[in-house]
C-alpha cells in the first residue's frame, strides 16, 4: 500500500490538499505541529480511516526523525512539502532571527525531511515542493515590498529541488517545485483570487500530470515553467 504525505495539514493549502487526496481515495499521512490539530483536520480524521495524523515540527531535528520512525515500513508514492512560513517583515525591521526562521522551516526542513524518508520513497515517487513566484530571481516580483526572508528561503528550496532531482533520478523519482499561485489562506490573505479548494484541486491536477521531463523543474499548477 502506498501513501501520500502532506506536511502542514492543519490549515490552508495543506488542509485543502489533505481533503482533496482523501476524496480521491488515497491513503494520506498528514502532518500537524505537535499539540496543534485544527478542528477541520480532526473532523477529517473522524471521517476517513485512510487518514493518519502524525506530528511534525520542521524546525526540530528530533521531530523530523520521530516522524520518519513513525512511518517506518510504509511506502511513499507522493511527498508534498507544503508546510511553510513567512514573517512579513519590511526592510527596516529585518532581523537575523526572521531570516533564519524562514530558512529553517522552508528550506532546511524539507531537505532534512526528504533525507529522513529516503528509504521509504518508492521507485517513481513524486516529491513536490510548494514554492512561490517570489522565489523567482528572473521575475523579482514586488521588490519594493516585504518578504525578503520568505523569497530567499523559497529560492533555496528551488535549488534543493534541482539538486535532489539529479540525486534521485536513478530511482525514477520526480522532484518538482510548484507555485500554487495566490490562494486565500492565512498566508495568502482574503484578497487572493483562488479559494483553498480550487488551489488544492489545481495543485493535485498538476501533480498528476508530472512526468520524467518535468524532473527538477519549477512550474505553476498547469505545469507552465516559471523562470528561475
Ligand atoms: N497562500 C498563498 O498564496 C501561497 C502562495 C505561494 C506559495 N505558498 C506556499 O504554499 C504553502 C502553504 O501555504 P498556506 O498559504 O497554506 O500557508 P498557511 O495558511 O500559513 O499554513 C502554513 C502551514 O504550515 C505549517 N507550518 C508552519 N511552520 C511549521 C513548522 N515549523 N513545522 C511544521 N509545519 C509548519 C502550519 O502549521 P500550524 O497550523 O501549526 O501553524 C500550517 O499548517 C507554503 O509553503 C507557502 O509558502 C502559498
Tab-separated table of C-alpha atoms and ligand atoms in Angstrom:
chain	number	residue	atom	x	y	z
A	1	UNK	CA	0.000	0.000	0.000
A	2	UNK	CA	1.448	3.383	-0.945
A	3	UNK	CA	0.921	6.665	0.841
A	4	UNK	CA	0.666	10.372	0.147
A	5	UNK	CA	2.381	12.578	2.730
A	6	UNK	CA	1.256	16.178	3.156
A	7	UNK	CA	3.051	18.455	5.603
A	8	UNK	CA	1.349	21.386	7.305
A	9	UNK	CA	-2.146	19.907	7.038
A	10	UNK	CA	-3.848	21.758	9.905
A	11	UNK	CA	-4.938	24.689	7.764
A	12	UNK	CA	-4.630	26.458	4.433
A	13	UNK	CA	-3.453	24.659	1.308
A	14	UNK	CA	-2.220	21.639	3.292
A	15	UNK	CA	-5.704	21.057	4.712
A	16	UNK	CA	-7.177	21.516	1.217
A	17	UNK	CA	-4.720	19.018	-0.275
A	18	UNK	CA	-5.471	16.520	2.502
A	19	UNK	CA	-9.186	16.765	1.754
A	20	UNK	CA	-8.517	16.516	-1.999
A	21	UNK	CA	-6.389	13.346	-1.768
A	22	UNK	CA	-8.806	11.699	0.698
A	23	UNK	CA	-11.721	12.391	-1.680
A	24	UNK	CA	-9.794	10.697	-4.460
A	25	UNK	CA	-9.238	7.566	-2.358
A	26	UNK	CA	-5.604	7.904	-1.384
A	27	UNK	CA	-4.039	6.819	1.876
A	28	UNK	CA	-2.912	10.101	3.365
A	29	UNK	CA	-0.411	10.767	6.114
A	30	UNK	CA	-0.931	14.365	7.182
A	31	UNK	CA	1.392	16.232	9.486
A	32	UNK	CA	0.440	18.824	12.075
A	33	UNK	CA	2.611	20.637	14.568
A	34	UNK	CA	2.779	18.799	17.907
A	35	UNK	CA	-0.238	19.719	20.025
A	36	UNK	CA	-1.999	21.678	17.265
A	37	UNK	CA	-4.592	19.682	15.338
A	38	UNK	CA	-7.224	22.019	13.906
A	39	UNK	CA	-10.926	21.161	14.262
A	40	UNK	CA	-11.156	20.702	10.478
A	41	UNK	CA	-8.305	18.198	10.421
A	42	UNK	CA	-9.752	16.377	13.441
A	43	UNK	CA	-13.114	16.127	11.583
A	44	UNK	CA	-11.419	14.620	8.522
A	45	UNK	CA	-9.677	12.166	10.832
A	46	UNK	CA	-13.052	11.025	12.200
A	47	UNK	CA	-14.492	10.727	8.709
A	48	UNK	CA	-11.697	8.845	6.907
A	49	UNK	CA	-9.988	5.637	8.038
A	50	UNK	CA	-7.495	6.306	5.224
A	51	UNK	CA	-6.083	9.332	7.064
A	52	UNK	CA	-3.232	9.084	9.558
A	53	UNK	CA	-2.168	12.150	11.542
A	54	UNK	CA	1.467	12.391	12.615
A	55	UNK	CA	3.086	15.303	14.482
A	56	UNK	CA	5.942	17.138	12.768
A	57	UNK	CA	7.796	20.338	13.552
A	58	UNK	CA	10.116	21.152	10.667
A	59	UNK	CA	12.185	23.410	12.918
A	60	UNK	CA	13.157	20.457	15.112
A	61	UNK	CA	15.557	17.654	14.074
A	62	UNK	CA	14.202	15.299	16.722
A	63	UNK	CA	10.642	15.805	15.446
A	64	UNK	CA	11.748	15.037	11.870
A	65	UNK	CA	13.431	11.788	12.925
A	66	UNK	CA	10.440	10.772	15.070
A	67	UNK	CA	8.164	11.448	12.097
A	68	UNK	CA	10.304	9.198	9.878
A	69	UNK	CA	10.435	6.481	12.570
A	70	UNK	CA	6.628	6.502	12.816
A	71	UNK	CA	6.437	5.934	9.065
A	72	UNK	CA	9.000	3.149	9.083
A	73	UNK	CA	7.884	0.326	6.763
A	74	UNK	CA	5.394	2.469	4.864
A	75	UNK	CA	5.911	3.140	1.156
A	76	UNK	CA	5.615	6.729	-0.021
A	77	UNK	CA	4.455	7.447	-3.556
A	78	UNK	CA	3.959	11.197	-3.100
A	79	UNK	CA	5.505	13.627	-0.631
A	80	UNK	CA	4.146	17.173	-0.681
A	81	UNK	CA	6.356	19.591	1.229
A	82	UNK	CA	3.584	22.080	1.813
A	83	UNK	CA	4.317	23.462	5.294
A	84	UNK	CA	5.827	26.904	5.181
A	85	UNK	CA	6.095	30.206	6.936
A	86	UNK	CA	6.714	33.886	6.395
A	87	UNK	CA	7.342	36.689	8.833
A	88	UNK	CA	6.015	39.523	6.602
A	89	UNK	CA	8.992	41.656	7.580
A	90	UNK	CA	9.651	45.002	5.856
A	91	UNK	CA	13.087	46.487	5.147
A	92	UNK	CA	13.987	48.418	8.289
A	93	UNK	CA	12.555	45.660	10.502
A	94	UNK	CA	14.792	42.823	9.334
A	95	UNK	CA	16.331	40.557	11.952
A	96	UNK	CA	18.678	37.586	11.703
A	97	UNK	CA	16.121	35.540	13.595
A	98	UNK	CA	13.412	36.105	10.960
A	99	UNK	CA	15.753	35.201	8.085
A	100	UNK	CA	16.892	32.042	9.845
A	101	UNK	CA	13.367	31.046	10.866
A	102	UNK	CA	12.106	31.127	7.264
A	103	UNK	CA	15.200	29.307	6.014
A	104	UNK	CA	14.884	26.652	8.735
A	105	UNK	CA	11.243	25.866	8.007
A	106	UNK	CA	11.006	26.497	4.253
A	107	UNK	CA	14.342	25.140	3.015
A	108	UNK	CA	16.311	23.147	5.602
A	109	UNK	CA	13.165	21.449	6.953
A	110	UNK	CA	12.066	19.905	3.620
A	111	UNK	CA	15.683	18.888	2.860
A	112	UNK	CA	16.074	17.054	6.165
A	113	UNK	CA	12.618	15.511	5.896
A	114	UNK	CA	13.353	14.087	2.441
A	115	UNK	CA	16.659	12.702	3.685
A	116	UNK	CA	14.941	11.105	6.698
A	117	UNK	CA	12.290	9.492	4.462
A	118	UNK	CA	14.753	8.433	1.755
A	119	UNK	CA	14.421	4.661	2.250
A	120	UNK	CA	10.637	4.784	2.193
A	121	UNK	CA	10.355	6.648	-1.122
A	122	UNK	CA	9.012	4.275	-3.789
A	123	UNK	CA	10.640	3.908	-7.171
A	124	UNK	CA	8.907	6.513	-9.345
A	125	UNK	CA	7.686	8.526	-6.337
A	126	UNK	CA	6.991	12.254	-6.670
A	127	UNK	CA	8.335	14.916	-4.316
A	128	UNK	CA	6.606	18.287	-4.575
A	129	UNK	CA	7.985	21.442	-3.058
A	130	UNK	CA	5.358	24.142	-2.574
A	131	UNK	CA	7.371	27.085	-3.837
A	132	UNK	CA	6.364	30.626	-4.738
A	133	UNK	CA	6.607	33.092	-7.597
A	134	UNK	CA	8.506	35.246	-5.100
A	135	UNK	CA	11.364	32.726	-5.351
A	136	UNK	CA	11.998	33.620	-8.978
A	137	UNK	CA	15.197	35.628	-9.412
A	138	UNK	CA	14.191	36.360	-13.012
A	139	UNK	CA	10.723	37.698	-12.126
A	140	UNK	CA	11.849	39.536	-8.963
A	141	UNK	CA	8.215	40.179	-8.011
A	142	UNK	CA	7.422	43.286	-5.909
A	143	UNK	CA	10.997	44.078	-4.806
A	144	UNK	CA	9.872	47.222	-3.000
A	145	UNK	CA	7.563	45.184	-0.744
A	146	UNK	CA	8.303	42.846	2.172
A	147	UNK	CA	9.035	39.084	2.095
A	148	UNK	CA	12.830	39.015	1.542
A	149	UNK	CA	13.246	36.303	4.206
A	150	UNK	CA	10.477	34.289	2.534
A	151	UNK	CA	11.604	34.826	-1.074
A	152	UNK	CA	15.205	33.921	-0.223
A	153	UNK	CA	14.142	30.740	1.611
A	154	UNK	CA	11.948	29.625	-1.304
A	155	UNK	CA	14.790	30.289	-3.768
A	156	UNK	CA	16.868	27.939	-1.596
A	157	UNK	CA	14.049	25.376	-1.761
A	158	UNK	CA	14.152	25.653	-5.555
A	159	UNK	CA	17.895	24.966	-5.551
A	160	UNK	CA	17.253	21.921	-3.371
A	161	UNK	CA	14.690	20.766	-5.938
A	162	UNK	CA	17.204	20.899	-8.788
A	163	UNK	CA	19.943	19.124	-6.884
A	164	UNK	CA	17.719	16.373	-5.475
A	165	UNK	CA	16.172	15.765	-8.887
A	166	UNK	CA	19.581	14.608	-10.096
A	167	UNK	CA	20.478	12.674	-6.940
A	168	UNK	CA	17.224	10.673	-7.001
A	169	UNK	CA	16.816	10.272	-10.757
A	170	UNK	CA	18.281	6.751	-10.762
A	171	UNK	CA	15.287	5.730	-8.688
A	172	UNK	CA	12.984	7.431	-11.215
A	173	UNK	CA	11.827	9.810	-8.500
A	174	UNK	CA	10.481	13.112	-9.815
A	175	UNK	CA	11.221	16.228	-7.765
A	176	UNK	CA	9.451	19.425	-8.788
A	177	UNK	CA	8.779	22.871	-7.353
A	178	UNK	CA	5.215	24.099	-7.860
A	179	UNK	CA	3.945	27.598	-7.178
A	180	UNK	CA	0.286	27.422	-6.140
A	181	UNK	CA	-0.449	30.988	-7.241
A	182	UNK	CA	-2.167	33.361	-4.833
A	183	UNK	CA	-4.516	31.413	-2.558
A	184	UNK	CA	-6.896	32.550	0.234
A	185	UNK	CA	-5.186	31.317	3.373
A	186	UNK	CA	-3.719	32.892	6.494
A	187	UNK	CA	-0.549	33.419	4.451
A	188	UNK	CA	-2.236	34.488	1.201
A	189	UNK	CA	-4.903	36.696	2.835
A	190	UNK	CA	-8.547	37.298	1.927
A	191	UNK	CA	-7.781	39.280	-1.225
A	192	UNK	CA	-6.366	36.244	-3.008
A	193	UNK	CA	-8.348	35.255	-6.114
A	194	UNK	CA	-8.239	31.486	-5.539
A	195	UNK	CA	-10.046	29.520	-2.825
A	196	UNK	CA	-8.234	26.781	-0.952
A	197	UNK	CA	-10.418	24.110	-2.611
A	198	UNK	CA	-9.661	25.481	-6.103
A	199	UNK	CA	-5.976	25.831	-5.309
A	200	UNK	CA	-5.703	22.305	-3.910
A	201	UNK	CA	-7.508	20.836	-6.912
A	202	UNK	CA	-5.234	22.718	-9.315
A	203	UNK	CA	-2.104	21.541	-7.498
A	204	UNK	CA	-3.303	17.925	-7.476
A	205	UNK	CA	-4.118	18.112	-11.218
A	206	UNK	CA	-0.641	19.432	-11.927
A	207	UNK	CA	0.974	16.709	-9.809
A	208	UNK	CA	-0.991	14.007	-11.651
A	209	UNK	CA	0.472	15.210	-14.966
A	210	UNK	CA	4.109	15.341	-13.802
A	211	UNK	CA	6.410	13.169	-15.881
A	212	UNK	CA	10.115	12.474	-16.076
A	213	UNK	CA	10.601	15.505	-18.376
A	214	UNK	CA	9.462	17.749	-15.503
A	215	UNK	CA	12.083	16.418	-13.100
A	216	UNK	CA	13.953	19.272	-11.428
A	217	UNK	CA	11.649	21.983	-12.788
A	218	UNK	CA	9.737	24.949	-11.386
A	219	UNK	CA	6.119	25.260	-12.544
A	220	UNK	CA	2.749	26.826	-11.985
A	221	UNK	CA	-0.156	24.466	-11.292
A	222	UNK	CA	-0.717	23.915	-15.034
A	223	UNK	CA	2.920	22.904	-15.382
A	224	UNK	CA	3.906	26.024	-17.295
A	225	UNK	CA	7.576	26.590	-16.445
A	226	UNK	CA	8.391	29.543	-14.181
A	227	UNK	CA	11.698	31.283	-14.802
A	228	UNK	CA	14.261	30.580	-12.083
B	1	LIG	N1	-1.249	31.100	0.080
B	1	LIG	C1	-0.549	31.553	-0.966
B	1	LIG	O1	-0.984	32.469	-1.679
B	1	LIG	C2	0.778	30.933	-1.297
B	1	LIG	C3	1.472	31.447	-2.407
B	1	LIG	C4	2.696	30.882	-2.768
B	1	LIG	C5	3.197	29.823	-2.037
B	1	LIG	N2	2.504	29.330	-0.956
B	1	LIG	C6	3.106	28.200	-0.227
B	1	LIG	O2	2.141	27.183	-0.045
B	1	LIG	C7	2.371	26.503	1.195
B	1	LIG	C8	1.120	26.528	2.049
B	1	LIG	O3	0.789	27.883	2.284
B	1	LIG	P1	-0.534	28.365	3.043
B	1	LIG	O4	-0.960	29.602	2.377
B	1	LIG	O5	-1.480	27.246	3.200
B	1	LIG	O6	0.091	28.776	4.464
B	1	LIG	P2	-0.576	28.868	5.905
B	1	LIG	O7	-2.045	29.038	5.791
B	1	LIG	O8	0.209	29.903	6.638
B	1	LIG	O9	-0.281	27.417	6.542
B	1	LIG	C9	1.053	27.042	6.781
B	1	LIG	C10	1.100	25.604	7.270
B	1	LIG	O10	2.474	25.288	7.535
B	1	LIG	C11	2.568	24.769	8.857
B	1	LIG	N3	3.841	25.078	9.484
B	1	LIG	C12	4.366	26.294	9.770
B	1	LIG	N4	5.526	26.171	10.425
B	1	LIG	C13	5.739	24.839	10.570
B	1	LIG	C14	6.754	24.065	11.203
B	1	LIG	N5	7.781	24.638	11.855
B	1	LIG	N6	6.659	22.716	11.144
B	1	LIG	C15	5.633	22.124	10.531
B	1	LIG	N7	4.614	22.790	9.948
B	1	LIG	C16	4.663	24.144	9.974
B	1	LIG	C17	1.422	25.445	9.617
B	1	LIG	O11	1.143	24.720	10.813
B	1	LIG	P3	0.349	25.418	12.035
B	1	LIG	O12	-1.099	25.409	11.652
B	1	LIG	O13	0.673	24.563	13.213
B	1	LIG	O14	0.893	26.813	12.177
B	1	LIG	C18	0.313	25.391	8.572
B	1	LIG	O15	-0.287	24.124	8.558
B	1	LIG	C19	3.550	27.232	1.862
B	1	LIG	O16	4.743	26.536	1.606
B	1	LIG	C20	3.557	28.581	1.164
B	1	LIG	O17	4.835	29.162	1.174
B	1	LIG	C21	1.319	29.876	-0.568
